[in-house]
XYZ file of C-alpha atoms in Angstrom:
613
model
C 75.681 125.732 54.322
C 75.387 122.077 55.252
C 74.262 121.370 58.792
C 76.792 119.354 60.803
C 76.879 118.023 64.336
C 79.259 119.079 67.043
C 80.446 115.496 67.376
C 81.199 115.205 63.660
C 83.875 117.857 63.422
C 86.290 117.631 60.517
C 89.814 116.394 60.986
C 91.840 119.130 62.624
C 94.679 120.420 60.485
C 96.025 122.637 63.219
C 98.656 120.499 64.856
C 99.560 121.216 68.456
C 102.120 120.009 70.931
C 101.304 118.930 74.495
C 101.142 122.572 75.522
C 98.499 123.125 72.824
C 100.762 125.579 70.953
C 99.982 125.969 67.283
C 102.378 124.213 64.991
C 101.181 125.149 61.528
C 101.699 128.862 62.019
C 103.386 129.592 58.712
C 102.419 132.044 56.012
C 99.692 130.659 53.707
C 101.990 129.545 50.883
C 104.168 127.614 53.324
C 101.353 125.692 55.008
C 101.483 121.900 55.087
C 98.749 120.027 53.301
C 96.755 117.309 55.018
C 98.735 114.641 53.143
C 102.093 116.203 54.072
C 101.251 116.151 57.776
C 101.346 112.342 57.756
C 104.417 111.889 55.560
C 107.159 112.712 58.078
C 107.810 111.500 61.611
C 108.158 115.007 63.027
C 104.741 116.156 61.836
C 103.148 112.794 62.619
C 104.262 113.204 66.223
C 102.759 116.669 66.337
C 99.544 115.250 64.917
C 99.611 112.674 67.704
C 100.013 115.506 70.202
C 96.837 116.963 68.743
C 95.072 113.689 69.533
C 96.126 114.054 73.184
C 95.197 117.731 73.341
C 91.675 117.274 74.746
C 92.663 115.222 77.764
C 91.686 117.208 80.881
C 94.273 119.624 82.263
C 93.705 119.766 86.006
C 95.898 122.844 86.289
C 92.901 124.769 84.930
C 90.616 123.724 87.787
C 89.950 127.408 88.498
C 88.328 127.811 85.075
C 86.028 124.776 84.886
C 84.355 124.091 81.566
C 86.191 127.047 80.040
C 89.832 125.998 79.798
C 91.753 122.762 79.681
C 88.668 120.562 79.328
C 88.489 120.187 83.100
C 85.111 120.316 84.813
C 83.968 121.718 88.167
C 84.851 118.483 89.897
C 86.406 119.737 93.138
C 84.295 122.788 93.942
C 81.044 121.118 92.832
C 81.675 118.257 95.244
C 81.498 118.395 99.035
C 85.287 118.705 99.195
C 85.464 122.439 98.604
C 84.049 125.638 97.195
C 85.557 128.419 95.097
C 85.538 131.976 96.383
C 86.173 133.315 92.893
C 82.928 132.723 90.954
C 83.049 130.104 88.209
C 80.778 127.477 86.677
C 80.870 125.335 89.823
C 78.696 128.035 91.401
C 76.005 127.393 88.784
C 76.184 123.656 89.331
C 75.900 124.082 93.101
C 72.899 126.384 92.862
C 71.134 124.322 90.195
C 71.328 127.280 87.795
C 72.403 125.322 84.746
C 70.720 123.374 81.993
C 71.184 121.876 78.537
C 71.573 125.302 76.922
C 74.714 126.234 78.866
C 77.864 126.744 76.843
C 79.827 124.863 79.514
C 77.768 121.742 78.861
C 78.387 122.067 75.150
C 82.083 122.720 75.795
C 82.867 119.242 77.099
C 80.640 117.389 74.649
C 82.241 119.223 71.758
C 85.828 118.849 72.954
C 85.632 115.124 73.603
C 84.036 114.423 70.241
C 86.686 116.587 68.590
C 89.284 114.430 70.291
C 87.531 111.267 69.116
C 87.445 112.530 65.534
C 91.093 113.613 65.716
C 92.075 110.139 66.959
C 90.116 108.356 64.226
C 91.634 110.625 61.570
C 95.124 109.998 62.892
C 94.580 106.222 62.940
C 93.375 106.246 59.337
C 96.428 108.147 58.097
C 99.452 107.371 60.267
C 100.559 104.476 58.031
C 101.498 107.038 55.357
C 104.611 108.014 57.300
C 107.725 107.440 55.194
C 110.400 107.815 57.884
C 108.772 106.232 60.933
C 111.079 103.219 60.816
C 113.639 103.456 63.611
C 116.398 100.818 63.648
C 114.194 98.457 61.720
C 111.152 99.055 63.945
C 108.064 100.709 62.480
C 106.729 102.952 65.237
C 103.491 103.785 63.455
C 101.801 100.808 65.120
C 102.617 102.190 68.553
C 101.367 105.631 67.564
C 98.169 104.106 66.192
C 97.544 102.255 69.457
C 98.190 105.380 71.502
C 95.558 107.231 69.473
C 93.159 104.305 69.759
C 93.537 104.243 73.544
C 93.111 108.013 73.840
C 89.921 107.764 71.779
C 88.554 105.182 74.225
C 89.542 107.428 77.140
C 87.576 110.306 75.597
C 84.524 108.057 75.471
C 85.132 107.171 79.129
C 85.071 110.838 80.101
C 81.884 111.357 78.090
C 79.960 108.476 79.678
C 81.062 109.461 83.153
C 79.484 112.867 82.613
C 76.567 112.219 80.258
C 75.862 108.506 80.669
C 75.184 106.609 77.423
C 76.491 108.491 74.381
C 76.794 108.040 70.626
C 79.516 105.652 69.451
C 80.733 106.957 66.114
C 82.523 103.862 64.881
C 86.171 103.389 64.049
C 86.455 105.410 60.851
C 86.762 109.207 60.744
C 83.701 111.029 59.542
C 84.114 113.095 56.396
C 83.573 116.801 56.902
C 81.050 116.831 54.044
C 79.033 113.826 55.210
C 75.283 114.521 54.913
C 73.341 114.969 58.116
C 71.133 111.941 57.490
C 74.228 109.747 57.155
C 75.720 110.761 60.476
C 72.647 111.219 62.661
C 72.780 108.415 65.186
C 70.886 107.543 68.370
C 72.619 106.973 71.686
C 74.149 103.580 72.375
C 73.285 101.846 75.630
C 75.572 102.277 78.631
C 76.597 98.629 78.470
C 77.479 99.015 74.784
C 79.562 102.092 75.566
C 81.481 100.376 78.367
C 82.004 97.219 76.306
C 83.394 99.332 73.465
C 85.724 101.298 75.749
C 87.014 98.130 77.402
C 87.483 96.225 74.143
C 89.299 99.166 72.546
C 91.649 99.529 75.499
C 92.258 95.772 75.573
C 93.107 95.842 71.865
C 95.831 98.445 72.369
C 97.836 96.767 75.126
C 99.830 94.395 72.907
C 100.869 97.275 70.639
C 102.135 99.497 73.453
C 105.118 99.284 75.812
C 103.936 97.998 79.175
C 105.461 100.955 81.005
C 107.524 103.966 79.903
C 110.799 102.839 78.360
C 112.452 106.255 78.264
C 111.923 109.751 79.613
C 110.114 110.841 76.469
C 107.514 108.104 77.038
C 106.136 109.795 80.153
C 102.758 111.327 79.457
C 102.132 108.869 76.614
C 99.673 106.007 76.836
C 101.346 102.712 77.742
C 99.838 99.300 78.319
C 99.562 99.969 82.044
C 97.763 103.271 81.423
C 95.307 101.597 79.050
C 94.582 98.882 81.605
C 94.207 101.432 84.406
C 91.569 103.309 82.396
C 89.872 99.994 81.683
C 89.581 99.468 85.440
C 88.138 102.955 85.860
C 85.532 102.298 83.163
C 84.533 98.968 84.718
C 84.212 100.660 88.113
C 81.834 103.268 86.707
C 79.771 100.512 85.093
C 79.549 98.425 88.279
C 78.458 101.135 90.701
C 74.748 101.735 91.443
C 74.258 104.703 89.094
C 74.555 102.488 86.010
C 74.012 99.024 87.458
C 70.286 98.330 87.647
C 69.252 101.922 88.386
C 65.465 102.058 88.082
C 65.524 105.859 88.218
C 66.364 105.607 84.510
C 63.582 103.222 83.567
C 62.216 105.774 81.099
C 65.570 106.636 79.536
C 65.065 104.947 76.194
C 65.765 105.704 72.562
C 62.783 106.527 70.410
C 62.687 102.943 69.183
C 62.259 101.767 72.798
C 65.856 100.678 73.365
C 66.713 100.798 77.079
C 69.840 102.928 77.590
C 70.661 101.946 81.175
C 70.058 98.358 82.216
C 67.311 97.921 84.784
C 68.789 94.671 86.094
C 71.557 94.638 88.680
C 74.526 92.573 87.554
C 76.891 91.164 90.182
C 79.059 90.024 87.279
C 80.094 93.646 86.694
C 81.764 93.723 90.100
C 83.430 90.371 89.455
C 84.724 91.572 86.096
C 86.165 94.666 87.750
C 87.827 92.632 90.501
C 89.366 90.312 87.915
C 90.731 93.221 85.861
C 92.203 94.971 88.899
C 93.796 91.796 90.233
C 95.263 91.095 86.799
C 96.844 94.548 86.810
C 98.269 94.126 90.313
C 99.685 90.670 89.505
C 101.079 91.571 86.091
C 104.868 91.090 86.233
C 105.273 93.799 83.607
C 103.885 96.287 86.123
C 105.898 95.066 89.104
C 107.820 98.347 89.176
C 104.775 100.191 90.445
C 104.713 100.617 94.230
C 103.234 102.988 96.757
C 105.583 105.931 97.135
C 107.462 105.900 100.442
C 110.515 107.562 101.952
C 113.051 105.889 104.210
C 114.066 109.048 106.041
C 113.259 112.739 106.249
C 115.559 115.709 106.789
C 115.965 116.456 110.485
C 116.400 120.157 111.112
C 116.696 119.918 114.905
C 117.332 117.096 117.388
C 113.766 117.582 118.549
C 112.487 116.083 115.303
C 112.579 112.290 115.423
C 112.569 110.430 112.120
C 109.314 108.689 112.991
C 106.805 106.690 110.993
C 104.518 109.713 111.263
C 107.070 112.104 109.760
C 107.968 109.719 106.951
C 104.286 109.195 106.146
C 103.728 112.940 106.032
C 106.545 113.464 103.550
C 105.510 110.456 101.430
C 101.849 111.481 101.166
C 102.907 115.037 100.322
C 105.708 114.308 97.886
C 104.027 111.539 95.901
C 102.457 114.440 93.960
C 105.619 116.524 93.791
C 108.378 114.056 93.030
C 107.836 113.692 89.291
C 107.255 110.290 87.747
C 107.792 108.243 90.897
C 106.984 104.569 91.434
C 103.306 105.195 92.213
C 102.380 107.319 89.202
C 100.708 105.413 86.372
C 99.596 108.421 84.332
C 99.963 112.175 84.611
C 99.701 115.334 82.584
C 101.994 118.326 82.250
C 102.521 120.317 85.421
C 103.782 123.869 85.610
C 102.805 126.561 88.073
C 99.353 127.067 86.553
C 96.273 128.652 88.017
C 95.820 125.779 90.471
C 98.908 126.799 92.465
C 97.565 130.337 92.751
C 94.164 129.065 93.860
C 95.488 127.056 96.808
C 98.061 129.593 98.029
C 96.691 131.880 100.764
C 96.626 135.615 100.082
C 99.238 136.378 102.727
C 99.253 140.113 103.490
C 102.528 141.734 102.424
C 104.148 138.456 101.384
C 106.397 138.137 98.324
C 104.690 136.942 95.158
C 105.831 133.335 95.540
C 103.976 133.085 98.882
C 100.900 135.109 97.951
C 97.954 133.656 96.057
C 94.209 133.822 95.774
C 92.968 131.524 98.570
C 90.238 130.540 96.103
C 89.964 126.786 96.638
C 88.168 126.772 99.985
C 88.165 123.358 101.636
C 84.937 122.364 103.375
C 84.659 121.512 107.053
C 83.213 118.171 105.924
C 86.479 117.390 104.154
C 88.561 118.522 107.132
C 86.496 116.297 109.403
C 86.820 113.312 107.049
C 90.523 112.813 107.775
C 91.295 110.302 110.499
C 93.033 110.956 113.794
C 96.580 109.825 114.413
C 94.996 106.709 115.956
C 93.515 105.773 112.562
C 89.939 106.419 113.666
C 87.240 108.751 112.353
C 87.028 111.795 114.614
C 83.542 110.716 115.706
C 84.961 107.436 117.055
C 88.145 108.657 118.723
C 87.574 109.701 122.371
C 90.847 111.676 122.323
C 89.566 114.058 119.646
C 88.109 117.426 120.597
C 86.656 120.097 118.341
C 86.831 122.797 121.005
C 89.652 124.530 122.775
C 93.313 124.885 121.850
C 96.609 123.110 122.437
C 100.288 123.688 121.784
C 101.124 121.414 118.871
C 103.897 120.886 116.335
C 102.903 120.169 112.736
C 105.242 117.797 110.871
C 106.602 120.335 108.351
C 110.365 120.164 108.043
C 110.671 123.966 108.135
C 108.751 124.245 111.382
C 110.499 121.911 113.767
C 111.015 122.937 117.362
C 108.365 125.660 117.104
C 105.088 124.338 118.495
C 102.288 126.888 118.563
C 98.804 127.105 119.959
C 96.226 125.882 117.438
C 92.632 124.671 117.498
C 92.233 121.180 118.868
C 90.481 120.272 115.603
C 93.947 120.114 114.047
C 95.803 118.359 116.857
C 96.904 114.728 116.504
C 95.398 114.166 113.089
C 96.778 111.682 110.578
C 99.736 112.610 108.293
C 97.531 112.943 105.189
C 95.638 115.738 106.936
C 98.784 117.811 107.331
C 99.813 117.063 103.738
C 96.413 118.161 102.399
C 95.020 121.073 104.425
C 96.228 124.590 105.243
C 94.564 125.860 108.425
C 95.011 128.865 110.695
C 98.129 128.582 112.825
C 100.050 126.535 110.248
C 103.500 127.519 109.026
C 103.472 128.168 105.307
C 104.838 125.430 103.067
C 107.792 127.365 101.596
C 110.856 126.440 103.716
C 112.309 129.909 103.080
C 109.219 131.585 104.532
C 108.473 132.449 108.157
C 104.767 133.081 107.472
C 102.235 131.606 109.847
C 98.934 131.489 107.960
C 95.912 133.012 109.666
C 92.514 132.957 107.972
C 90.809 134.706 110.885
C 88.981 137.881 109.951
C 91.963 140.123 110.749
C 94.604 137.475 110.102
C 97.319 137.848 107.495
C 95.151 135.948 105.004
C 91.776 136.865 106.480
C 88.832 138.564 104.850
C 89.244 141.691 106.972
C 92.526 142.534 105.261
C 91.389 141.698 101.715
C 89.174 143.985 99.651
C 88.444 141.580 96.763
C 87.553 137.874 96.411
C 91.059 136.632 97.216
C 90.151 134.973 100.506
C 88.893 131.563 101.528
C 85.165 131.168 102.105
C 85.650 128.398 104.641
C 88.752 129.280 106.624
C 90.835 126.599 104.885
C 92.672 126.093 101.619
C 93.938 122.907 100.025
C 97.621 122.075 100.481
C 97.776 118.889 98.430
C 99.602 119.305 95.083
C 101.165 122.559 96.370
C 104.841 122.667 95.467
C 106.999 123.222 98.554
C 109.112 126.009 97.047
C 106.135 128.303 96.508
C 103.426 128.840 93.953
C 105.639 130.192 91.141
C 107.607 126.950 91.007
C 105.901 124.438 88.756
C 105.565 120.783 89.663
C 106.629 118.199 87.045
C 103.176 116.687 86.517
C 99.605 116.695 87.748
C 98.853 113.126 88.785
C 95.913 111.519 86.973
C 96.081 107.831 87.975
C 98.260 106.288 90.666
C 98.602 102.862 92.200
C 96.665 103.701 95.381
C 93.599 104.298 93.230
C 93.917 100.834 91.678
C 94.142 99.369 95.193
C 90.939 101.155 96.196
C 89.130 100.083 93.028
C 90.177 96.489 93.664
C 89.048 96.331 97.279
C 85.736 98.023 96.462
C 85.117 95.398 93.783
C 85.982 92.588 96.206
C 83.754 94.016 98.917
C 80.812 93.963 96.508
C 81.566 90.589 94.913
C 83.433 88.515 97.506
C 83.530 90.308 100.890
C 85.409 87.480 102.613
C 88.415 87.781 100.301
C 91.531 88.460 102.439
C 92.899 90.809 99.774
C 90.482 93.462 101.039
C 92.404 93.920 104.265
C 95.786 93.359 102.633
C 95.432 96.201 100.137
C 93.456 98.500 102.429
C 96.140 98.140 105.084
C 98.898 98.864 102.574
C 97.330 102.267 102.018
C 96.966 102.879 105.752
C 100.532 101.763 106.447
C 101.898 104.255 103.942
C 99.607 106.875 105.488
C 101.235 106.272 108.887
C 98.106 105.175 110.757
C 97.196 101.871 112.457
C 96.016 99.059 110.226
C 92.854 96.996 110.685
C 93.272 93.587 112.280
C 93.619 91.721 115.564
C 97.345 91.940 116.208
C 99.568 94.359 118.103
C 99.372 97.915 116.775
C 96.124 97.375 114.891
C 92.610 98.618 115.437
C 89.442 96.486 115.161
C 88.176 95.601 111.714
C 85.188 97.859 110.961
C 81.785 96.208 111.112
C 80.760 98.138 107.979
C 83.645 97.475 105.610
C 81.899 99.075 102.646
C 81.715 102.351 104.549
C 85.322 101.987 105.754
C 86.528 101.584 102.176
C 84.562 104.646 101.103
C 86.020 106.710 103.954
C 89.529 105.618 103.022
C 88.932 106.563 99.401
C 87.616 109.967 100.376
C 90.783 110.789 102.300
C 93.379 109.104 100.098
C 92.050 110.602 96.849
C 91.019 113.994 98.200
C 91.317 116.811 95.637
C 92.144 114.366 92.836
C 89.004 115.132 90.786
C 87.342 111.907 91.955
C 84.861 112.731 94.724
C 82.349 114.486 92.447
C 81.928 111.341 90.391
C 81.924 108.656 93.050
C 79.237 110.306 95.196
C 77.106 110.269 92.057
C 78.054 106.748 91.025
C 77.252 105.554 94.550
C 73.962 107.518 94.391
C 74.658 109.381 97.649
C 75.031 112.916 96.242
C 71.492 113.804 97.337
C 72.860 113.530 100.886
C 76.450 114.706 100.480
C 75.989 117.615 98.082
C 73.339 119.772 99.779
C 75.549 122.192 101.706
C 79.095 123.300 102.429
C 80.224 124.031 105.953
C 83.263 126.004 107.054
C 84.555 128.328 109.758
C 83.078 131.739 110.512
C 85.474 133.920 108.497
C 83.839 137.158 109.727
C 85.125 136.519 113.257
C 88.392 136.337 115.172
C 89.437 134.096 118.038
C 87.055 131.410 119.220
C 84.245 132.835 117.097
C 86.246 132.085 113.959
C 86.595 128.409 114.889
C 82.830 127.859 115.058
C 81.698 125.823 112.022
C 78.772 127.363 110.146
C 76.892 126.684 106.908
C 78.714 128.536 104.144
C 76.486 127.552 101.268
C 73.237 125.675 100.802
C 73.280 123.744 97.541
C 70.694 122.402 95.143
C 70.958 118.785 94.106
C 68.140 117.045 92.265
C 67.969 113.549 90.813
C 68.531 114.879 87.310
C 71.925 116.187 88.412
C 73.383 112.699 88.623
C 74.056 113.081 84.888
C 74.817 116.118 82.774
C 72.231 117.012 80.127
C 72.920 116.347 76.469
C 73.558 119.785 74.892
C 70.293 121.262 73.687
C 71.833 122.211 70.357
C 72.624 118.574 69.643
C 69.165 117.340 70.598
C 67.584 119.930 68.326
C 69.772 118.954 65.381
C 69.341 115.209 65.756
C 65.820 114.013 66.551
C 67.241 110.547 67.318
C 69.091 111.924 70.369
C 66.990 111.614 73.507
C 67.631 113.866 76.493
C 68.702 112.578 79.917
C 65.972 112.035 82.496
C 64.769 115.218 84.180
C 66.387 117.686 81.793
C-alpha cells in the first residue's frame, strides 16, 4: 500500500451538514459519484458544509482534542481547570509529547479541512443549477471555501507555528510520497499566505449576512476579522523576532521564525483593524447594549450597572446581535453541563457537572465597581462578609451575606462567575448555590467528580433558562475583540494615538465601569497602558478560548501558567473562603508551541520538529 501523509488526505466523499451528520447514507447502488456531488446545488451546498466541518466547535470544550476539533484552551490556561479528567490535565502536567493522539488529531483535522476546501474549489464550477435569478452563486461558494481554508491554516500556525503550505490545488489521493513531501514554510510565509487568501475572498463575498441563512457562513467581514487575528499573532513577541527559535530551521538552513523584530507588523495590524472599524459596509456592527432591564421590584433601579450586567451577559445569549461577527452552532451541548453546578436534589435543568472550575486568579482579575484592579482599590477586601445584592433579575430584593471578595465587583464579574451565595441563573429556580464542602453543590455531598475543584464555576455563555435549553450560537469573533486588537496594535506602534483611549473606554462604558481620563466620572489614565490593555482583554474575553494563546504569544506563560489557585473545597465557613494552591503546573519553553506529530516527522524527513520536542 502506498504511503501517504496525514495532511494529504483524499477528497472526502462523505458530505455532511453543519451538524456533521452524514449525507451520503444510501445503499451502495444509490450512492452519488464524485462527479454527481458537484452537479446539483443541493449536493454542492452539502459539500460546502463538509468544508466547514472542521472549524472548532466550542461546545465540545469538555472533550478537548477528542471531539469538535476544539483544544484544551480554557482549562490549560490560568482561567480554569477541569475536575473531570481530560487532555488539559496532560498539558498542565507536561505529560504530553509528539506521539500523543491528541496532537495528531488537530494536525490531521485541519489538513483534512484544507484538502476538502481545495477539492471543493476545483470542482464547484461544475454545478448546473447554481444560477439563481441570473446570479451564479458558485463564485460565492468558492470564496467561502477559500476563506475557510485560510482559517484552517491560521488555526494550525497558532498551535504549531510554521507549517506546510500545500498550494492551491487539491492533492490526488494516489500522488507519490516524493511528490508531496514538503518542508515547512516560514512563519512569515504562512501569515502572508493566510492574509493574501483572505484578502482575495472579500470582493466575492457579501460584506455581512444578507439573510438568515447567511449566518454561520463566511462573509467579507468575517474574512477581514480573521485577517486581523492572523496579523495579531504574527506581531506579538512569540513570532516577532523571538531568538528562542534561532535554531528552528529547515534542513537546508531556512530560518522558520524571523530573528529580527519588525515594528511594521504592528503597524500593518493597526491599519487592518482601523480599516475594518471605518468600513461603511460594517457600520451595522456595534457593541451590544440594552436600554432597560426588567424591574421585578421597586427596589431594583434601572441603573447603568444593571444594564451593563444584562448586556455583558446577553451578548452571548441573544443570537446574532449587533456585536457578533462570527459564530458557530449552539445547542445545549456538553459545555452547558460543565458550567452548571451539581445542585443536590435539583431538577435536571438546574443540575450539571460543575466541571469547569474557575481559578482564583481569574476571579481576582475582574475589576471592582470603581473600575480598578482589586489590588488598587482601597474599598476592596478579601476577608469577612457583607450583605449584598447581586444584579440578577430573579434575585431582586433578597440581599444575602456573601464573602467580601464578591461585593461591589464590576458587572462582567457577575455575568461570568458563579460563586457560593449566588442565586442560580434560572429565573424559575430558588436555588442558592453553595460550593462549600457540605453545600448543595459541595464536594461533601458528591461521591464522583461532579464538583468544582476551585469553589467556582463559569457563568458566561450559560443560558438563563437552564442547561437543557440551547443557546443560538457559540460566539467566535465579536466587535469587542477587534477593538482590543486595534488598541494593542496602536499601543505597540503609536502609543500617543488618541484612538487607544477612545476604543478602550467604549469597552469599559459598556461594561458599566468608569472610563480612563481626566474628566468627571473617570479614573486616572494608567501609567502602564500596555498592562492596562492586557488586563482589559483578560476580563472582556474571559472563557472565549483566547487566554491560552495570548499568554503564549506575549511570552508570559512561564509566569502565568505554573499553578492554579482556588478556594479550600474541603472546608466550610471561613475555612472554605481561604485561597489555596489547587494544582501546580509544568510549563517549559517548548510548550509555547505544540510539537509536530511524530508520525509526520517520521514519514517526511524534510519536516523538522519544533524546538525542545
